[in-house]
């Protein structure tokens, strides 16, 4: 039996709710919605300096922050202080975002390998070699009691790997590089790539059910919400795909808006950044534009919806917080260097890595002492 539970950001432990962000975009569907709330202004809580620029987006679990760096290391940091707990060095840069599941961290590297490490200590468990670099985040699903890990590679293949052994279960070959992460939902896997197609697979078998022409190559990741998938591509469009009929329901064309960002999807909205220097909000049912927020540079960072707010980075060097309803700016912080990574939101923190090689953690503003 195929079991693909809808991964939630809320982990129940000893009667308390510990809010986590254990993977890229927060859940298996890659919906980019956090189970948290944010005030209208934040303050910098801590920073951690790595040796090279950071394109990896963080995962947050068990009060730890996990993030990769172009210095080839995966870092585990204290969510409270930002102090390093451990690091693991690979053979090349780590642009991919890590996945934290069942006490294990899974992360891909530009050295062509997918790694499995103990989340508590960083101890090596196994590595799985693909034919080229891995830049996208892994995802997961279960078949019966068996945990499977999915990851795309520049070898043109999506790989399904047994989480316990690191052995290949199946691969699906496409026509070009796979940059993004695969989304999982409704018993299906959805991903795009540089072949300009949106691929839909049966999760249990890896059999390709459809390969739909998107119209241009797909640098980012799709999001699955209900029986629909949403994705942007380089040809200035956001698409909505019906997973039941594997047909495109709508295309929302923007002007000079190549989409490298991955969308966040709520009950009524699709929010996505673009290279027209804007964050776009579209009606989920129709693709009609609702609002757009202008920054001073490209928005490759993927937005996260947090209650009634949206947080995202821009290549103009700022982290922004805007209203979900109107797109009105509520707060921003000038880091000063490009933000192409996406924020992670959990444990009362917004965490993002920057091209200056620094991890930044923001939280609610401290109350002044009486």
Coordinates of C-alpha atoms in Angstrom, one line a residue:
X1 CA 0.0 0.0 0.0
X2 CA 1.3 3.5 -0.9
X3 CA 1.3 5.8 2.1
X4 CA 2.0 9.5 1.4
X5 CA 0.9 11.4 4.5
X6 CA 0.5 15.1 4.1
X7 CA 3.5 16.2 6.0
X8 CA 2.7 18.9 8.5
X9 CA 4.9 21.5 10.1
X10 CA 3.5 20.7 13.6
X11 CA 5.3 17.9 15.4
X12 CA 3.5 16.8 18.6
X13 CA 5.8 15.9 21.5
X14 CA 4.9 15.5 25.1
X15 CA 1.8 17.5 24.7
X16 CA 3.6 20.5 23.2
X17 CA 3.6 21.6 19.6
X18 CA 7.1 22.1 18.3
X19 CA 6.8 24.0 15.0
X20 CA 9.3 22.7 12.4
X21 CA 10.4 23.4 8.8
X22 CA 12.0 20.1 8.0
X23 CA 12.6 20.5 4.3
X24 CA 12.5 22.9 1.3
X25 CA 9.2 24.7 1.2
X26 CA 8.1 23.1 4.5
X27 CA 6.2 20.0 3.3
X28 CA 6.0 17.2 0.7
X29 CA 3.7 19.3 -1.5
X30 CA 6.3 22.1 -1.4
X31 CA 3.5 24.6 -0.7
X32 CA 5.6 27.1 1.2
X33 CA 3.1 27.7 4.0
X34 CA 4.4 27.9 7.6
X35 CA 2.3 26.8 10.6
X36 CA 3.3 29.9 12.5
X37 CA 2.5 33.6 13.0
X38 CA 4.8 36.6 12.7
X39 CA 4.5 40.1 14.0
X40 CA 4.7 43.1 11.6
X41 CA 8.3 43.8 12.5
X42 CA 11.3 41.5 13.2
X43 CA 14.8 41.9 14.7
X44 CA 18.0 40.2 14.0
X45 CA 18.6 37.5 16.6
X46 CA 21.9 35.9 15.5
X47 CA 24.2 35.3 12.5
X48 CA 26.6 32.5 11.5
X49 CA 29.4 33.0 9.0
X50 CA 30.3 30.3 6.6
X51 CA 33.3 30.3 4.2
X52 CA 31.5 30.9 0.9
X53 CA 28.1 32.3 -0.5
X54 CA 24.9 30.5 0.6
X55 CA 22.3 29.5 -2.0
X56 CA 20.9 26.6 0.1
X57 CA 17.7 27.2 2.0
X58 CA 17.6 26.1 5.6
X59 CA 15.7 23.3 7.3
X60 CA 14.7 23.7 10.9
X61 CA 13.9 20.7 13.2
X62 CA 14.5 19.7 16.8
X63 CA 15.7 23.3 17.6
X64 CA 18.4 23.0 15.1
X65 CA 19.0 24.8 11.8
X66 CA 20.5 22.8 8.9
X67 CA 21.9 24.6 5.9
X68 CA 24.5 24.1 3.1
X69 CA 27.1 26.5 1.8
X70 CA 29.2 26.9 -1.3
X71 CA 32.2 26.1 1.0
X72 CA 31.0 22.4 0.6
X73 CA 29.8 22.0 4.2
X74 CA 26.4 21.2 5.6
X75 CA 26.1 23.0 9.0
X76 CA 23.9 22.2 12.0
X77 CA 23.4 25.2 14.2
X78 CA 21.6 25.9 17.4
X79 CA 18.3 27.6 16.6
X80 CA 18.6 29.5 19.9
X81 CA 22.0 31.0 19.5
X82 CA 23.3 30.2 16.0
X83 CA 26.3 28.4 17.4
X84 CA 27.7 25.5 15.3
X85 CA 26.8 22.0 16.6
X86 CA 28.5 20.1 13.8
X87 CA 29.5 20.3 10.2
X88 CA 30.0 17.7 7.4
X89 CA 32.2 18.4 4.4
X90 CA 31.4 17.1 0.9
X91 CA 33.4 17.3 -2.2
X92 CA 31.8 20.4 -3.8
X93 CA 29.3 23.2 -3.0
X94 CA 26.0 22.5 -1.4
X95 CA 23.3 24.6 -3.1
X96 CA 20.5 22.1 -2.3
X97 CA 18.3 22.4 0.8
X98 CA 18.5 19.6 3.3
X99 CA 15.6 17.3 4.4
X100 CA 15.3 16.2 8.0
X101 CA 13.3 13.1 8.7
X102 CA 13.3 10.3 11.2
X103 CA 16.5 11.6 12.8
X104 CA 18.4 11.7 9.5
X105 CA 19.5 14.6 7.3
X106 CA 19.4 14.0 3.6
X107 CA 21.2 16.5 1.3
X108 CA 22.6 16.6 -2.2
X109 CA 25.9 18.1 -3.2
X110 CA 27.5 19.4 -6.5
X111 CA 29.9 16.5 -6.0
X112 CA 27.1 14.3 -7.6
X113 CA 26.2 12.6 -4.3
X114 CA 23.1 12.4 -2.1
X115 CA 24.2 12.1 1.6
X116 CA 22.5 10.6 4.6
X117 CA 23.8 11.9 8.0
X118 CA 22.7 11.5 11.6
X119 CA 20.8 14.7 12.5
X120 CA 22.1 14.8 16.0
X121 CA 25.8 14.3 15.3
X122 CA 26.4 14.6 11.6
X123 CA 27.7 11.1 11.5
X124 CA 27.9 9.6 8.0
X125 CA 25.4 6.9 7.2
X126 CA 25.6 6.5 3.4
X127 CA 25.9 8.3 0.1
X128 CA 24.3 7.6 -3.2
X129 CA 26.1 8.7 -6.4
X130 CA 24.2 10.2 -9.4
X131 CA 25.8 11.0 -12.8
X132 CA 26.1 14.7 -12.2
X133 CA 25.6 17.5 -9.7
X134 CA 22.6 17.8 -7.4
X135 CA 21.3 21.4 -6.9
X136 CA 17.7 20.6 -5.9
X137 CA 16.3 19.5 -2.5
X138 CA 15.2 16.0 -1.8
X139 CA 11.7 14.9 -1.0
X140 CA 10.2 11.7 0.4
X141 CA 7.3 9.2 0.5
X142 CA 6.6 5.8 2.0
X143 CA 5.6 2.5 0.3
X144 CA 4.3 0.4 3.2
X145 CA 7.0 0.6 5.9
X146 CA 9.7 1.6 3.4
X147 CA 10.9 5.2 3.3
X148 CA 11.9 6.5 -0.2
X149 CA 14.0 9.6 -0.9
X150 CA 13.6 11.5 -4.2
X151 CA 16.2 13.7 -5.7
X152 CA 16.8 15.3 -9.2
X153 CA 20.2 15.5 -10.8
X154 CA 22.0 17.2 -13.7
X155 CA 22.3 13.7 -15.1
X156 CA 18.8 14.3 -16.5
X157 CA 17.3 11.8 -14.0
X158 CA 15.0 11.8 -11.0
X159 CA 16.3 9.2 -8.6
X160 CA 14.3 7.2 -6.0
X161 CA 16.5 5.9 -3.2
X162 CA 15.8 3.6 -0.3
X163 CA 16.3 5.7 2.8
X164 CA 17.6 2.8 4.9
X165 CA 20.3 1.5 2.6
X166 CA 21.1 4.3 0.1
X167 CA 20.4 1.9 -2.8
X168 CA 18.5 2.8 -6.0
X169 CA 14.9 1.8 -6.2
X170 CA 14.2 3.4 -9.6
X171 CA 15.1 6.3 -11.9
X172 CA 13.1 8.4 -14.4
X173 CA 15.1 9.9 -17.2
X174 CA 14.2 13.3 -18.7
X175 CA 15.5 15.3 -21.6
X176 CA 17.7 17.8 -19.7
X177 CA 19.0 19.0 -16.3
X178 CA 16.7 18.9 -13.2
X179 CA 17.2 22.0 -11.1
X180 CA 14.3 21.9 -8.7
X181 CA 12.9 19.6 -6.1
X182 CA 10.1 17.1 -6.9
X183 CA 6.7 17.7 -5.2
X184 CA 4.8 14.8 -3.8
X185 CA 1.0 14.6 -3.3
X186 CA -2.2 12.7 -4.3
X187 CA -0.1 9.6 -5.0
X188 CA 1.9 11.4 -7.6
X189 CA 5.3 13.1 -8.1
X190 CA 5.5 16.3 -10.1
X191 CA 8.7 18.1 -11.2
X192 CA 10.1 20.1 -14.1
X193 CA 13.4 20.8 -15.6
X194 CA 15.4 22.2 -18.5
X195 CA 13.6 20.0 -21.0
X196 CA 10.7 22.4 -20.6
X197 CA 8.3 19.7 -19.5
X198 CA 6.3 19.1 -16.4
X199 CA 6.6 15.4 -15.5
X200 CA 4.0 13.5 -13.5
X201 CA 4.9 10.1 -12.1
X202 CA 3.2 7.4 -10.1
X203 CA 4.9 7.6 -6.8
X204 CA 4.7 3.8 -6.0
X205 CA 6.3 2.6 -9.3
X206 CA 8.1 5.7 -10.8
X207 CA 6.1 5.2 -14.0
X208 CA 5.7 8.4 -16.0
X209 CA 2.0 9.2 -16.3
X210 CA 2.5 12.4 -18.3
X211 CA 5.1 14.8 -19.7
X212 CA 3.4 18.1 -20.4
X213 CA 5.0 20.9 -22.4
X214 CA 5.3 23.9 -20.2
X215 CA 6.4 26.3 -22.9
X216 CA 9.9 27.0 -21.5
X217 CA 12.4 25.5 -19.2
X218 CA 11.5 25.2 -15.5
X219 CA 14.3 26.3 -13.1
X220 CA 12.3 26.1 -9.9
X221 CA 10.0 23.6 -8.2
X222 CA 6.3 22.9 -8.5
X223 CA 3.9 23.0 -5.6
X224 CA 1.0 20.5 -5.1
X225 CA -2.1 21.6 -3.3
X226 CA -5.1 19.3 -3.5
X227 CA -5.4 17.8 -7.0
X228 CA -3.6 20.7 -8.7
X229 CA 0.1 21.6 -9.2
X230 CA 1.4 25.1 -9.7
X231 CA 4.8 26.1 -11.3
X232 CA 6.5 29.1 -13.0
X233 CA 8.9 28.8 -15.9
X234 CA 11.4 30.9 -17.8
X235 CA 8.9 32.0 -20.4
X236 CA 7.2 34.4 -18.1
X237 CA 4.2 32.1 -17.2
X238 CA 2.8 30.5 -14.1
X239 CA 0.8 27.3 -14.8
X240 CA -1.9 25.4 -13.0
X241 CA -2.0 21.6 -13.8
X242 CA -4.9 19.3 -13.1
X243 CA -3.3 16.1 -11.7
X244 CA -6.4 14.0 -12.4
X245 CA -6.6 14.8 -16.1
X246 CA -3.0 15.8 -16.4
X247 CA -4.0 18.9 -18.4
X248 CA -3.2 22.6 -17.9
X249 CA -6.1 24.5 -16.4
X250 CA -4.7 28.0 -16.7
X251 CA -1.6 30.0 -17.8
X252 CA -0.9 33.4 -16.2
X253 CA 1.3 35.4 -18.5
X254 CA 3.4 38.2 -17.0
X255 CA 5.7 40.7 -18.7
X256 CA 9.4 40.0 -18.6
X257 CA 8.9 37.9 -15.6
X258 CA 11.0 34.8 -15.9
X259 CA 10.3 32.6 -12.9
X260 CA 13.2 31.0 -11.0
X261 CA 11.2 31.1 -7.7
X262 CA 9.0 28.3 -6.5
X263 CA 5.4 29.2 -5.6
X264 CA 3.7 29.3 -2.2
X265 CA 0.0 28.2 -2.4
X266 CA -2.8 29.0 0.0
X267 CA -6.5 28.2 -0.2
X268 CA -7.0 31.2 -2.5
X269 CA -3.7 32.5 -3.7
X270 CA -0.5 31.5 -5.6
X271 CA 2.5 33.7 -4.6
X272 CA 5.8 33.6 -6.6
X273 CA 8.8 35.8 -7.2
X274 CA 10.1 36.7 -10.7
X275 CA 12.9 38.3 -12.6
X276 CA 10.9 41.4 -13.3
X277 CA 11.9 42.4 -9.7
X278 CA 8.4 41.7 -8.3
X279 CA 6.6 39.3 -6.0
X280 CA 3.4 38.3 -7.8
X281 CA 0.1 37.2 -6.1
X282 CA -2.4 35.3 -8.4
X283 CA -5.9 34.0 -7.9
X284 CA -5.5 30.3 -7.3
X285 CA -8.7 29.4 -9.2
X286 CA -8.1 31.5 -12.3
X287 CA -4.5 32.7 -12.4
X288 CA -5.8 36.3 -12.5
X289 CA -3.2 38.8 -11.0
X290 CA -4.3 40.1 -7.5
X291 CA -1.3 42.3 -6.7
X292 CA 2.4 42.7 -7.3
X293 CA 5.1 44.0 -4.9
X294 CA 8.1 45.7 -6.6
X295 CA 11.7 45.3 -5.2
X296 CA 14.9 46.7 -6.7
X297 CA 16.2 43.5 -8.2
X298 CA 15.2 39.9 -9.2
X299 CA 13.2 37.8 -6.8
X300 CA 14.6 34.3 -7.2
X301 CA 13.9 33.6 -3.5
X302 CA 10.8 31.5 -3.0
X303 CA 8.2 33.2 -0.7
X304 CA 6.8 31.7 2.5
X305 CA 3.3 32.5 3.7
X306 CA 3.1 32.9 7.4
X307 CA -0.5 33.5 8.6
X308 CA -1.6 36.8 7.0
X309 CA 1.9 37.7 5.9
X310 CA 4.5 36.7 3.2
X311 CA 8.3 36.7 3.8
X312 CA 10.8 36.5 1.0
X313 CA 14.3 37.7 -0.1
X314 CA 15.4 39.7 -3.1
X315 CA 18.6 40.1 -5.0
X316 CA 18.4 43.8 -3.9
X317 CA 19.8 42.5 -0.6
X318 CA 16.6 42.9 1.4
X319 CA 14.4 40.5 3.4
X320 CA 10.8 41.7 3.0
X321 CA 7.6 41.1 5.0
X322 CA 4.4 42.1 3.1
X323 CA 0.7 41.7 3.7
X324 CA -0.8 38.6 2.1
X325 CA -4.1 40.4 1.4
X326 CA -2.8 43.5 -0.3
X327 CA 1.0 43.1 -0.9
X328 CA 1.7 46.2 1.2
X329 CA 5.1 46.3 2.7
X330 CA 5.1 45.8 6.5
X331 CA 8.9 45.5 7.2
X332 CA 12.2 45.0 5.5
X333 CA 15.8 44.5 6.5
X334 CA 18.8 45.5 4.4
X335 CA 21.4 42.7 4.5
X336 CA 23.2 44.3 1.6
X337 CA 24.1 41.3 -0.5
X338 CA 22.0 39.1 -2.8
X339 CA 19.4 36.8 -1.3
X340 CA 18.6 34.0 -3.7
X341 CA 18.0 31.4 -1.0
X342 CA 14.5 31.0 0.4
X343 CA 13.5 31.7 4.0
X344 CA 12.7 28.9 6.5
X345 CA 10.1 29.8 9.2
X346 CA 9.9 27.8 12.5
X347 CA 10.8 27.9 16.2
X348 CA 9.8 31.6 16.2
X349 CA 12.5 32.3 13.7
X350 CA 12.9 33.4 10.0
X351 CA 16.2 31.9 8.8
X352 CA 17.8 32.8 5.5
X353 CA 21.3 32.4 4.0
X354 CA 22.9 35.1 1.9
X355 CA 25.5 35.5 -0.9
X356 CA 27.8 37.1 1.7
X357 CA 28.2 33.6 3.3
X358 CA 26.2 34.4 6.4
X359 CA 23.2 32.8 7.9
X360 CA 20.7 35.3 9.4
X361 CA 18.1 34.5 11.9
X362 CA 15.3 37.0 12.7
X363 CA 12.6 36.9 15.4
X364 CA 10.0 39.1 17.0
X365 CA 11.3 42.3 18.4
X366 CA 12.3 42.2 22.1
X367 CA 10.1 44.1 24.5
X368 CA 12.0 47.0 26.1
X369 CA 12.9 46.6 29.8
X370 CA 10.6 48.4 32.1

